Coordinates of C-alpha atoms in Angstrom, one line a residue:
Chain G
M947 CA -27.9 -47.4 16.4
S948 CA -28.3 -45.6 20.2
L949 CA -30.5 -43.0 21.2
V950 CA -30.0 -40.8 24.3
V951 CA -32.5 -37.9 24.8
T952 CA -32.0 -35.0 27.0
G953 CA -34.6 -32.4 29.1
S954 CA -37.5 -32.0 30.9
I955 CA -39.9 -34.6 32.7
G956 CA -42.5 -33.3 34.4
I957 CA -46.0 -33.0 36.0
D958 CA -48.2 -30.8 34.0
D959 CA -51.7 -29.2 34.3
V960 CA -53.0 -28.3 30.9
K961 CA -56.4 -26.4 30.1
T962 CA -57.7 -26.8 26.2
P963 CA -60.8 -25.1 24.8
Y964 CA -61.2 -29.2 25.1
G965 CA -61.2 -30.2 28.4
Q966 CA -58.7 -29.4 31.3
V967 CA -56.5 -32.0 33.2
E968 CA -54.1 -31.7 36.8
G969 CA -51.3 -33.3 38.1
V970 CA -50.5 -35.2 34.5
L971 CA -47.6 -36.7 33.1
G972 CA -45.6 -34.6 30.9
G973 CA -42.1 -33.0 29.8
S974 CA -40.5 -33.4 26.2
V975 CA -38.1 -36.4 27.3
V976 CA -41.4 -38.1 28.0
Y977 CA -42.9 -37.4 24.7
F978 CA -40.0 -37.7 22.3
A979 CA -38.9 -41.2 24.5
L980 CA -42.4 -42.6 24.0
S981 CA -42.4 -41.1 20.0
A982 CA -38.6 -42.7 19.3
A983 CA -39.5 -45.7 21.2
L984 CA -41.7 -46.4 18.5
L985 CA -38.9 -46.7 16.1
S986 CA -36.1 -47.4 18.0
E987 CA -34.6 -47.9 21.7
V988 CA -34.2 -44.6 23.1
R989 CA -31.7 -43.5 26.2
V990 CA -33.3 -40.7 28.5
V991 CA -31.1 -38.5 30.8
G992 CA -33.2 -36.7 33.3
A993 CA -34.2 -35.8 36.5
V994 CA -37.4 -36.0 39.1
G995 CA -38.3 -35.5 42.5
E996 CA -39.2 -37.6 45.4
D997 CA -43.1 -36.6 44.6
F998 CA -42.7 -38.4 41.0
P999 CA -45.8 -41.1 40.5
S1000 CA -44.5 -44.1 40.0
N1001 CA -47.7 -44.5 37.5
F1002 CA -45.2 -42.7 35.4
R1003 CA -42.6 -44.2 36.0
S1004 CA -44.7 -47.3 35.0
V1005 CA -45.4 -45.7 31.4
L1006 CA -42.3 -45.1 30.4
E1007 CA -40.8 -48.5 31.7
Q1008 CA -43.3 -50.8 29.5
R1009 CA -42.0 -49.9 26.4
R1010 CA -38.7 -49.5 24.6
I1011 CA -36.8 -46.7 26.7
D1012 CA -33.5 -47.3 28.9
L1013 CA -34.2 -45.5 32.2
R1014 CA -30.4 -45.7 33.9
G1015 CA -30.1 -42.0 33.0
L1016 CA -34.1 -41.4 35.1
E1017 CA -32.2 -39.5 38.8
T1018 CA -35.1 -40.1 41.2
R1019 CA -33.5 -37.0 43.7
K1020 CA -34.1 -37.0 47.2
G1021 CA -35.1 -34.5 48.9
S1022 CA -36.4 -32.8 45.8
R1023 CA -39.4 -32.5 43.5
T1024 CA -40.6 -33.0 39.9
F1025 CA -40.9 -29.4 37.7
R1026 CA -44.4 -28.6 37.5
W1027 CA -45.8 -26.5 33.9
A1028 CA -49.2 -25.1 33.9
G1029 CA -50.5 -23.9 30.5
R1030 CA -53.4 -22.9 28.8
Y1031 CA -54.4 -23.2 25.2
E1032 CA -56.2 -20.9 23.1
S1033 CA -59.7 -21.7 20.8
D1034 CA -56.8 -21.9 17.8
L1035 CA -54.9 -24.3 19.8
G1036 CA -51.7 -22.3 18.6
E1037 CA -48.8 -21.5 21.0
A1038 CA -49.5 -22.4 25.0
Q1039 CA -49.9 -19.5 27.8
T1040 CA -47.5 -20.9 30.5
T1041 CA -49.7 -19.6 33.5
H1042 CA -47.9 -21.4 36.2
V1043 CA -44.1 -22.5 36.3
D1044 CA -42.1 -24.7 38.8
L1045 CA -38.5 -25.6 37.9
N1046 CA -37.9 -27.4 41.3
V1047 CA -35.1 -30.1 40.4
L1048 CA -34.5 -28.6 36.7
A1049 CA -33.0 -25.6 39.3
E1050 CA -30.8 -27.7 40.6
A1051 CA -27.2 -29.7 39.6
P1052 CA -28.0 -32.3 36.2
P1053 CA -28.9 -35.0 36.1
P1054 CA -25.5 -37.3 35.7
I1055 CA -24.9 -39.4 32.2
P1056 CA -24.9 -43.1 32.7
S1057 CA -21.6 -44.4 31.2
S1058 CA -23.7 -47.0 29.6
Y1059 CA -24.9 -44.4 27.2
Q1060 CA -21.7 -43.3 26.4
D1061 CA -21.5 -44.6 22.7
S1062 CA -24.3 -43.7 22.0
K1063 CA -24.6 -41.6 18.4
F1064 CA -28.1 -40.1 18.3
V1065 CA -28.7 -36.8 20.7
F1066 CA -31.6 -35.5 20.7
L1067 CA -31.0 -31.7 23.7
A1068 CA -34.8 -31.1 24.6
A1069 CA -35.2 -26.9 25.0
T1070 CA -33.7 -25.6 27.9
H1071 CA -30.6 -22.9 28.8
P1072 CA -28.4 -23.3 25.8
D1073 CA -25.2 -23.5 27.8
L1074 CA -26.3 -26.8 29.8
Q1075 CA -27.4 -28.0 25.7
R1076 CA -23.7 -27.1 24.9
D1077 CA -22.5 -28.8 27.9
L1078 CA -24.5 -32.2 27.1
A1079 CA -23.3 -32.6 23.6
Q1080 CA -20.3 -32.1 24.5
R1081 CA -20.4 -35.4 26.9
F1082 CA -21.1 -37.9 24.4
T1083 CA -17.8 -37.5 22.2
A1084 CA -19.3 -40.6 20.5
A1085 CA -22.1 -38.4 18.9
E1086 CA -22.4 -38.5 15.0
L1087 CA -25.8 -36.5 14.9
V1088 CA -26.8 -33.9 17.9
V1089 CA -29.7 -32.3 17.2
C1090 CA -31.3 -29.4 19.5
D1091 CA -34.4 -27.7 20.3
T1092 CA -34.8 -24.6 22.2
R1093 CA -37.6 -22.0 23.7
D1094 CA -38.1 -18.1 23.2
L1095 CA -37.5 -17.3 26.3
W1096 CA -34.2 -18.3 25.1
L1097 CA -33.5 -16.6 22.2
N1098 CA -34.4 -13.7 23.7
N1099 CA -32.5 -13.6 27.5
E1100 CA -29.5 -16.2 26.0
K1101 CA -29.3 -15.3 22.1
E1102 CA -25.2 -15.0 22.4
A1103 CA -25.1 -18.6 24.3
F1104 CA -27.8 -20.2 21.8
I1105 CA -25.1 -19.0 18.9
K1106 CA -22.6 -21.1 20.4
L1107 CA -24.3 -24.4 20.7
L1108 CA -25.0 -24.3 17.0
N1109 CA -21.8 -24.2 16.8
Q1110 CA -21.9 -27.3 18.4
V1111 CA -25.0 -28.7 16.9
S1112 CA -25.8 -31.3 13.8
A1113 CA -28.9 -29.7 13.5
V1114 CA -31.9 -27.6 15.0
V1115 CA -35.1 -28.0 15.1
L1116 CA -38.0 -24.5 16.1
N1117 CA -40.6 -23.4 15.7
D1118 CA -41.8 -21.0 13.0
H1119 CA -42.4 -18.4 16.1
E1120 CA -38.6 -19.5 17.4
A1121 CA -36.8 -19.3 14.1
S1122 CA -38.4 -15.8 12.9
L1123 CA -37.3 -13.9 16.5
F1124 CA -33.3 -15.5 15.9
T1125 CA -32.8 -14.1 12.1
D1126 CA -35.8 -11.5 12.5
Q1127 CA -36.7 -13.1 9.1
T1128 CA -40.3 -13.7 8.9
D1129 CA -39.9 -15.9 5.7
L1130 CA -38.9 -19.4 6.9
I1131 CA -36.8 -20.8 4.6
R1132 CA -34.8 -17.5 4.1
A1133 CA -34.3 -17.8 8.3
G1134 CA -33.6 -21.6 8.3
R1135 CA -30.5 -20.5 5.4
R1136 CA -29.4 -18.1 7.9
I1137 CA -29.6 -20.6 10.7
L1138 CA -27.3 -22.6 9.0
E1139 CA -25.0 -19.8 8.5
Y1140 CA -24.1 -20.5 12.1
G1141 CA -22.8 -24.3 11.6
P1142 CA -26.2 -26.8 11.8
R1143 CA -26.1 -29.2 8.5
F1144 CA -30.0 -28.4 8.5
A1145 CA -32.9 -26.8 10.5
I1146 CA -36.5 -28.0 10.5
V1147 CA -39.1 -25.2 11.7
K1148 CA -41.5 -26.4 13.2
K1149 CA -45.2 -24.6 11.5
G1150 CA -47.6 -26.7 14.1
Q1151 CA -51.5 -27.7 11.9
H1152 CA -49.3 -26.3 8.7
G1153 CA -47.1 -29.0 8.7
A1154 CA -42.4 -28.9 9.3
M1155 CA -40.2 -27.2 6.5
L1156 CA -36.5 -28.6 6.3
V1157 CA -33.6 -26.5 5.2
T1158 CA -30.3 -27.6 4.2
S1159 CA -27.8 -25.6 2.1
D1160 CA -28.9 -26.7 -1.4
R1161 CA -32.5 -28.2 -0.1
I1162 CA -35.4 -26.7 1.0
V1163 CA -38.6 -29.6 1.4
A1164 CA -42.3 -28.1 2.8
L1165 CA -44.2 -31.1 4.1
P1166 CA -48.0 -30.5 5.7
S1167 CA -49.5 -31.9 8.8
F1168 CA -51.3 -35.0 8.9
P1169 CA -54.9 -33.8 8.6
T1170 CA -56.9 -34.8 11.8
D1171 CA -60.1 -33.4 13.5
K1172 CA -59.6 -34.3 16.9
V1173 CA -57.1 -32.1 18.2
K1174 CA -57.6 -32.6 22.0
D1175 CA -54.1 -31.1 23.7
P1176 CA -51.5 -29.7 21.3
T1177 CA -49.0 -29.9 24.4
G1178 CA -46.0 -32.3 23.3
A1179 CA -46.5 -32.1 19.8
G1180 CA -42.8 -30.5 18.6
D1181 CA -41.2 -33.4 21.1
S1182 CA -43.5 -36.3 19.8
F1183 CA -42.4 -35.1 16.1
A1184 CA -38.5 -34.6 17.6
G1185 CA -39.4 -38.3 18.6
G1186 CA -40.3 -39.4 15.3
L1187 CA -37.6 -38.0 13.6
M1188 CA -34.6 -39.1 16.1
G1189 CA -36.7 -42.7 16.0
Y1190 CA -36.5 -43.7 12.3
L1191 CA -33.1 -41.8 12.2
A1192 CA -31.5 -44.6 14.6
G1193 CA -33.5 -47.4 12.9
R1194 CA -31.9 -46.8 10.6
G1195 CA -28.7 -47.3 11.9
R1196 CA -26.8 -44.4 10.1
F1197 CA -27.2 -40.6 9.3
E1198 CA -28.2 -39.3 5.6
L1199 CA -29.5 -36.2 4.7
D1200 CA -31.8 -38.2 2.0
D1201 CA -33.1 -39.9 4.8
L1202 CA -35.1 -36.7 6.5
P1203 CA -38.2 -36.5 4.4
R1204 CA -38.8 -39.4 5.7
A1205 CA -37.9 -39.0 9.3
M1206 CA -40.3 -36.0 8.9
A1207 CA -42.8 -38.0 7.7
C1208 CA -42.6 -40.0 10.8
G1209 CA -42.0 -37.1 12.7
T1210 CA -45.5 -35.7 11.9
V1211 CA -47.5 -38.9 12.5
V1212 CA -46.1 -39.2 15.1
A1213 CA -47.3 -35.8 16.2
S1214 CA -50.6 -36.4 14.6
F1215 CA -51.3 -39.4 17.7
A1216 CA -49.5 -37.1 20.7
I1217 CA -51.9 -34.7 19.9
E1218 CA -55.6 -36.4 19.9
D1219 CA -56.0 -36.7 24.0
F1220 CA -54.3 -35.3 27.1
S1221 CA -51.2 -35.5 28.6
T1222 CA -49.5 -38.9 27.3
K1223 CA -52.9 -40.9 26.6
A1224 CA -52.7 -41.5 23.5
L1225 CA -49.9 -41.8 22.5
E1226 CA -49.5 -44.3 25.2
D1227 CA -51.8 -46.6 22.7
V1228 CA -50.0 -46.2 19.6
T1229 CA -48.1 -49.3 18.2
P1230 CA -45.6 -49.5 15.8
A1231 CA -48.1 -51.2 13.2
R1232 CA -50.7 -48.0 14.3
L1233 CA -47.9 -46.1 13.4
E1234 CA -47.0 -48.0 10.1
D1235 CA -51.2 -47.5 9.1
R1236 CA -51.1 -44.0 10.1
L1237 CA -47.7 -43.0 7.6
D1238 CA -49.0 -45.2 4.6
Q1239 CA -52.1 -43.0 4.7
Y1240 CA -50.1 -39.9 4.7
V1241 CA -47.3 -40.9 2.0
A1242 CA -50.6 -41.8 0.0
M1243 CA -51.7 -38.6 0.3
L1244 CA -48.9 -37.0 -0.6
K1245 CA -48.2 -39.5 -3.6
L1246 CA -49.1 -37.5 -6.5
D1247 CA -47.3 -38.8 -10.0
Chain P
M26 CA -62.9 -30.3 -22.7
S27 CA -63.9 -25.8 -22.3
L28 CA -63.4 -24.2 -19.7
V29 CA -65.1 -20.7 -18.8
V30 CA -63.7 -18.2 -16.0
T31 CA -66.4 -15.4 -15.6
G32 CA -64.6 -12.6 -13.3
S33 CA -63.2 -9.4 -13.1
I34 CA -60.2 -7.7 -14.6
G35 CA -58.9 -4.3 -13.7
I36 CA -55.6 -2.4 -13.6
D37 CA -54.3 -2.4 -10.0
D38 CA -52.1 -0.5 -8.1
V39 CA -49.7 -2.7 -5.4
K40 CA -47.4 -2.1 -2.7
T41 CA -45.3 -4.5 -1.0
P42 CA -42.6 -4.7 1.0
Y43 CA -40.6 -5.5 -2.5
G44 CA -41.9 -2.4 -3.8
Q45 CA -44.6 -1.0 -5.8
V46 CA -46.1 -0.3 -8.8
E47 CA -49.3 1.7 -10.4
G48 CA -51.8 0.7 -13.3
V49 CA -50.5 -2.8 -13.6
L50 CA -52.7 -5.3 -15.5
G51 CA -54.9 -7.2 -12.7
G52 CA -58.4 -9.1 -12.1
S53 CA -59.4 -12.7 -10.9
V54 CA -60.2 -13.5 -14.5
V55 CA -56.4 -12.4 -15.9
Y56 CA -54.5 -14.6 -13.2
F57 CA -57.1 -17.1 -13.8
A58 CA -56.6 -17.0 -17.7
L59 CA -53.4 -17.1 -17.6
S60 CA -52.3 -19.6 -15.4
A61 CA -55.1 -22.0 -16.8
A62 CA -54.0 -21.4 -20.4
L63 CA -50.9 -23.5 -19.3
L64 CA -52.5 -26.4 -19.6
S65 CA -55.6 -25.6 -21.6
E66 CA -57.6 -23.6 -23.8
V67 CA -60.0 -21.0 -21.4
R68 CA -62.5 -18.8 -22.0
V69 CA -63.3 -15.4 -20.5
V70 CA -66.3 -13.4 -19.3
G71 CA -65.3 -10.1 -18.0
A72 CA -65.7 -6.4 -18.8
V73 CA -64.0 -3.7 -19.5
G74 CA -63.7 0.6 -20.1
E75 CA -62.4 2.1 -22.8
D76 CA -59.3 3.3 -20.4
F77 CA -58.2 -0.6 -21.2
P78 CA -55.2 -0.7 -22.4
S79 CA -54.5 -2.4 -25.8
N80 CA -50.9 -3.7 -24.3
F81 CA -53.6 -5.4 -21.7
R82 CA -55.2 -7.0 -23.7
S83 CA -52.5 -8.7 -26.0
V84 CA -51.3 -9.9 -23.3
L85 CA -54.2 -12.7 -23.0
E86 CA -53.9 -12.3 -26.8
Q87 CA -51.2 -14.1 -27.0
R88 CA -52.5 -17.4 -25.5
R89 CA -54.7 -20.3 -25.4
I90 CA -57.7 -17.8 -24.1
D91 CA -60.8 -17.0 -25.8
L92 CA -61.6 -13.5 -25.4
R93 CA -64.8 -12.9 -27.5
G94 CA -66.8 -12.6 -24.0
L95 CA -64.2 -9.9 -23.1
E96 CA -66.2 -6.9 -23.3
T97 CA -64.9 -3.6 -24.1
R98 CA -67.9 -1.1 -22.9
K99 CA -67.8 2.2 -24.6
G100 CA -68.5 5.0 -22.5
S101 CA -67.5 3.0 -19.1
R102 CA -63.7 2.8 -17.3
T103 CA -62.4 -0.5 -16.2
F104 CA -62.3 -1.8 -12.2
R105 CA -59.4 -0.2 -10.2
W106 CA -58.0 -2.0 -7.3
A107 CA -55.5 -0.7 -5.1
G108 CA -54.3 -2.9 -1.9
R109 CA -50.3 -3.1 -0.1
Y110 CA -49.5 -6.4 2.1
E111 CA -47.6 -6.0 5.1
S112 CA -44.0 -7.7 5.9
D113 CA -45.8 -11.4 6.3
L114 CA -47.1 -10.6 2.6
G115 CA -50.5 -12.2 4.1
E116 CA -53.8 -11.0 3.2
A117 CA -53.7 -8.0 1.0
Q118 CA -55.2 -4.4 2.9
T119 CA -57.1 -2.4 -0.2
T120 CA -56.5 1.1 0.7
H121 CA -58.7 2.1 -3.2
V122 CA -61.4 0.7 -5.2
D123 CA -63.6 2.4 -7.3
L124 CA -65.9 -1.0 -9.2
N125 CA -66.4 1.2 -12.2
V126 CA -68.1 -1.0 -14.6
L127 CA -68.6 -3.6 -13.1
A128 CA -71.0 -2.0 -10.9
E129 CA -73.3 -1.9 -14.0
A130 CA -74.6 -4.7 -16.2
P131 CA -72.9 -7.9 -16.3
P132 CA -71.7 -8.1 -20.0
P133 CA -72.9 -10.8 -22.0
I134 CA -71.9 -14.4 -22.9
P135 CA -71.2 -15.5 -26.3
S136 CA -73.5 -18.5 -27.5
S137 CA -70.4 -20.0 -28.5
Y138 CA -69.2 -20.3 -24.5
Q139 CA -73.0 -22.3 -24.2
D140 CA -71.5 -25.7 -24.5
S141 CA -68.3 -25.0 -21.8
K142 CA -68.3 -28.1 -19.2
F143 CA -65.7 -26.6 -16.6
V144 CA -67.0 -23.0 -14.7
F145 CA -64.8 -21.1 -12.4
L146 CA -67.1 -17.9 -10.7
A147 CA -64.0 -15.6 -9.0
A148 CA -65.6 -13.6 -6.3
T149 CA -68.6 -11.3 -6.9
H150 CA -71.9 -10.7 -5.4
P151 CA -72.9 -14.6 -4.8
D152 CA -76.5 -13.6 -6.3
L153 CA -74.4 -12.8 -9.8
Q154 CA -72.8 -15.8 -9.5
R155 CA -75.9 -17.6 -9.0
D156 CA -77.3 -16.2 -12.3
L157 CA -73.9 -17.4 -13.9
A158 CA -73.9 -21.0 -12.6
Q159 CA -77.8 -21.4 -14.1
R160 CA -76.8 -19.5 -17.9
F161 CA -74.3 -22.4 -18.5
T162 CA -76.3 -25.5 -18.9
A163 CA -74.0 -27.9 -20.3
A164 CA -71.8 -27.8 -17.1
E165 CA -70.7 -30.5 -15.5
L166 CA -68.8 -28.8 -12.7
V167 CA -69.2 -25.2 -11.5
V168 CA -66.5 -24.2 -9.1
C169 CA -67.0 -20.5 -7.1
D170 CA -64.2 -18.3 -5.1
T171 CA -66.1 -15.5 -2.9
R172 CA -64.5 -12.9 -0.4
D173 CA -65.1 -12.4 3.1
L174 CA -66.6 -9.3 2.2
W175 CA -70.0 -11.1 0.5
L176 CA -69.9 -13.7 3.6
N177 CA -70.3 -10.5 6.5
N178 CA -73.2 -9.4 4.1
E179 CA -74.5 -11.9 1.8
K180 CA -74.5 -14.7 3.6
E181 CA -77.7 -15.8 2.7
A182 CA -77.1 -15.7 -1.0
F183 CA -73.7 -17.4 -0.6
I184 CA -75.4 -19.7 0.8
K185 CA -77.5 -20.5 -2.2
L186 CA -74.8 -20.5 -4.2
L187 CA -73.3 -23.1 -3.0
N188 CA -76.2 -25.1 -3.5
Q189 CA -75.9 -24.7 -6.9
V190 CA -72.5 -25.3 -7.6
S191 CA -70.0 -28.6 -7.5
A192 CA -67.7 -26.8 -5.7
V193 CA -66.1 -23.8 -3.9
V194 CA -62.5 -23.0 -3.8
L195 CA -62.1 -19.9 0.0
N196 CA -59.2 -18.9 1.6
D197 CA -58.7 -20.4 5.8
H198 CA -59.9 -17.0 7.1
E199 CA -62.9 -17.1 4.6
A200 CA -63.8 -21.0 5.7
S201 CA -63.5 -19.8 9.3
L202 CA -65.4 -17.1 9.0
F203 CA -68.3 -18.9 7.1
T204 CA -68.4 -21.4 9.4
D205 CA -67.3 -20.2 12.6
Q206 CA -64.9 -22.8 13.0
T207 CA -61.1 -22.1 13.3
D208 CA -60.4 -26.2 12.5
L209 CA -60.6 -26.2 9.0
I210 CA -61.4 -30.1 8.3
R211 CA -64.9 -29.5 10.4
A212 CA -64.7 -25.5 8.5
G213 CA -64.2 -27.9 4.9
R214 CA -67.3 -30.1 6.2
R215 CA -69.4 -27.8 7.4
I216 CA -69.4 -25.8 4.0
L217 CA -70.5 -29.3 2.0
E218 CA -73.2 -29.7 4.1
Y219 CA -74.9 -26.6 1.9
G220 CA -74.4 -28.7 -0.6
P221 CA -71.1 -29.1 -3.2
R222 CA -69.2 -32.3 -3.2
F223 CA -65.5 -30.6 -2.2
A224 CA -64.0 -27.6 -0.9
I225 CA -60.7 -26.4 -0.8
V226 CA -59.2 -24.0 1.7
K227 CA -56.3 -22.3 0.2
K228 CA -53.9 -21.3 3.4
G229 CA -51.4 -19.2 1.5
Q230 CA -47.6 -19.9 2.2
H231 CA -49.5 -22.9 3.8
G232 CA -50.6 -24.9 1.1
A233 CA -54.4 -26.4 0.8
M234 CA -56.4 -28.5 1.8
L235 CA -59.2 -30.4 0.0
V236 CA -62.3 -31.8 1.8
T237 CA -64.7 -34.4 0.3
S238 CA -67.4 -36.1 2.5
D239 CA -64.4 -39.4 2.9
R240 CA -61.3 -37.9 2.3
I241 CA -59.3 -35.0 3.6
V242 CA -56.1 -34.0 1.3
A243 CA -53.2 -31.4 3.0
L244 CA -50.3 -29.8 0.4
P245 CA -47.7 -27.6 1.2
S246 CA -47.1 -24.7 -0.9
F247 CA -44.2 -24.8 -2.8
P248 CA -41.9 -23.7 -1.7
T249 CA -40.1 -19.9 -2.2
D250 CA -37.9 -17.2 -1.3
K251 CA -38.9 -15.1 -4.0
V252 CA -42.1 -13.8 -3.4
K253 CA -42.4 -9.9 -4.1
D254 CA -46.6 -9.7 -4.9
P255 CA -49.4 -12.1 -3.5
T256 CA -51.5 -10.7 -5.6
G257 CA -53.6 -13.2 -8.0
A258 CA -51.9 -16.6 -6.3
G259 CA -55.5 -18.0 -5.8
D260 CA -56.9 -16.8 -8.5
S261 CA -53.4 -18.6 -10.0
F262 CA -54.3 -21.8 -7.8
A263 CA -57.4 -22.0 -8.8
G264 CA -56.7 -21.5 -12.8
G265 CA -54.4 -24.2 -12.1
L266 CA -56.6 -26.4 -10.8
M267 CA -58.9 -25.9 -12.9
G268 CA -56.6 -26.2 -16.5
Y269 CA -55.7 -29.3 -15.7
L270 CA -59.2 -30.7 -14.7
A271 CA -60.2 -29.4 -18.3
G272 CA -57.4 -31.0 -19.6
R273 CA -57.4 -34.1 -18.6
G274 CA -61.9 -33.7 -20.1
R275 CA -63.5 -35.2 -18.0
F276 CA -63.9 -34.8 -13.8
E277 CA -63.1 -37.4 -11.4
L278 CA -62.3 -36.6 -7.6
D279 CA -59.3 -38.8 -7.3
D280 CA -57.9 -35.8 -10.0
L281 CA -58.3 -32.9 -7.6
P282 CA -55.1 -34.0 -5.4
R283 CA -52.9 -33.7 -8.8
A284 CA -54.8 -30.8 -10.6
M285 CA -53.9 -29.1 -6.4
A286 CA -50.2 -29.3 -7.3
C287 CA -50.7 -27.6 -10.6
G288 CA -52.6 -25.1 -8.9
T289 CA -49.8 -25.2 -6.2
V290 CA -47.3 -24.7 -8.6
V291 CA -48.6 -22.3 -11.0
A292 CA -49.0 -19.7 -7.9
S293 CA -45.8 -20.3 -7.0
F294 CA -44.3 -18.5 -10.0
A295 CA -47.0 -16.3 -10.1
I296 CA -46.3 -14.6 -6.5
E297 CA -42.3 -14.4 -7.9
D298 CA -42.9 -10.8 -9.7
F299 CA -45.7 -7.9 -9.6
S300 CA -48.9 -8.0 -11.3
T301 CA -48.7 -10.5 -14.2
K302 CA -45.2 -10.6 -14.9
A303 CA -43.7 -13.4 -13.2
L304 CA -47.1 -15.8 -14.8
E305 CA -46.0 -14.6 -18.7
D306 CA -42.8 -15.9 -18.5
V307 CA -43.5 -19.3 -17.5
T308 CA -44.0 -22.4 -20.3
P309 CA -45.2 -25.6 -20.2
A310 CA -42.7 -26.3 -20.0
R311 CA -41.3 -24.5 -17.3
L312 CA -44.4 -25.6 -15.0
E313 CA -43.5 -29.0 -16.3
D314 CA -40.5 -28.6 -14.8
R315 CA -41.2 -26.9 -10.9
L316 CA -44.3 -29.7 -10.5
D317 CA -41.5 -32.4 -11.2
Q318 CA -40.2 -31.3 -8.2
Y319 CA -42.8 -30.2 -6.8
V320 CA -44.5 -34.0 -6.7
A321 CA -40.7 -34.6 -5.9
M322 CA -40.4 -33.5 -3.0
L323 CA -43.5 -35.0 -1.5
K324 CA -42.0 -38.7 -2.5
L325 CA -41.9 -40.3 0.2
D326 CA -41.6 -43.9 -0.3

C-alpha cells in the first residue's frame, strides 16, 4: 500500500556533547523516508533550493523512495536549521533557522501520488497540514506530527487539523502543552476528543505510549548507550511506524503495538550517529535482528 | 525460600495534588512487606515506638508477614515523615522528619530469621545496611536501596556496601548522582564495577531498567491515570520483585525480567490511593490479573 510523507528537507548544523557537524542532510521528510523505506515504498513531497547538494539527493535515490514529489526550485534556497543539545540529550535548542523555500508556496503533489493510502504530515503550519490532508482523497490513514511552536501560536488551527486526521504523533512536552495535562494518558485521551482515532506520545529515551479509546500501550525505547545525535529520532520513529503499517497493506488498530516497535527500533539506529549516517547503514536484515532483540526483551511469559 | 526486609516503619503526613492525609501508616518496610506478601512469606526487621497504633500493626498481621522482628520499643517514638508532591508527581519534597526510634540502636534480629536466603536492605545509613548484610550469614541474594542523602554525604560508605551486596535498586536521579552519568545504562554499568551482579534503575512513571554485565532490560510502568500518591512506589516495586524471586525458591538472573514485571504491577496498585490503602485491597488474584494485562501489552510477536 502506498505511503507518502510531506514536510521539510533541510541542511542542518548540529552540536551535541559527542561532537558537531555543519551543512549535513536533515529534515523530517528525510528521516521519515529513510526509515520507512526499510519496510515499504515511500513517496516524498518536499521542496529544496538550487543549493541542495546532489550527494544529498543520492542518499535518497538509492532506496525504495519515490522522488517525483521532490521539487528543486530555481532561484530558491534550501531550508536551514541549526540546533544544539545539552548533556541530557533532551529537546534540541534551535540556535538558527532560515526557512528559505519553506516560506514560499508548497511544492506540487504529483498526480501519480493521488492513490496514496497512508499519509504522514510532518510538522509544519497546521493550516498547511490540513490542506495537504484534504488533497490525498484516497487516504485511509492520515497521521500528523506537530511542534510546540504551532501549539503555542496556532492552537485553533491545530484543533481544526485534528478533526481531519486519523491520528497524531507528538512528544510528551507537546501533548502536555496542548491539553494542559501532565498525565500523558489523560493528555492522550483529551486529544482523542478532537477527532483522531489514536494518539502516540513520544517520550524520547523513555519510549512511547499509544492511546486509543479503549487501550493504552506503553513501550520502552530500545536500550542503547551509543547515542550521538537525537536529531530525527521522532521522524524516524514515525517512519518505522508507518512503513510497517504500509508494508502490511491495510490498517487495523491491533497492528499499532508492533508498528510502534518498528518505529522504536529504527529510531534507535538513527540516533547512533550524526545526521543520517547511521540510518544509511541500516538494512532490513539489521532492522529485523534488532527488532527480534527488542521483542525478546519484552517477552515476559 | 525465606525473604527478610530491614528498614523504616513510620507514620506519615502526605500531600499530593489529589488530597492530603495525616498520621497514616508508612515506611519502606511496610510498603515492601505488603507487596512481597502477595507472592511469598516475608520477615520484617524494624522498630516502632509506643505510639505506634495497634490498627497499623493489624494491617501487617493479617498477611503472610512474620512480625517477630518488629520491636515495639518502650519509651521511644515512631519515625515520622512528612512530604508533598508537585503536580508532576515526581520526587517527594520532604517537609518534616523526626527520626525518633530510627536514631537509636537498631532492633535485634530474631534467631528464627538466621536462615533467610533473600535479604532486602531498604534505604538507611550505608554502614548500618552493611552491618545488616553481614548478619544474614545464610543469604544468597542481598539487595540494597539507597537515598540521595547517603550518596551525597556517605559515598565512601555506600561504595563499601556495594562490595557486600548482590544488587542495588535505586532511582534514576540517584544512579546519575552516584556515577556522574546522565546515561542510565552507563550509570548502571559503573555501579556494577563496585561489585553487584545487577543494578535496577527505577524511573518512576517511565518504568525500570535492569543492567547486568551482558544484558539490559528496559520495561515501562503499568499505564494508569489513577495515581493519587506515589509514596512507597519504589519499595512496593522492590517488594514485588523480591517476593516473586523468593516465591520461585532460587535465584537466577533470567528470572529478573518477570520479577521486575511483578514489581511494576504491584507498584501500580500502591500509588492508586494514599498510604497503604490501595495495597491492602490487592489480592494475589488481582495481582495476577493485572500482571497478565501487562505481559499481554508487551507481547509484540
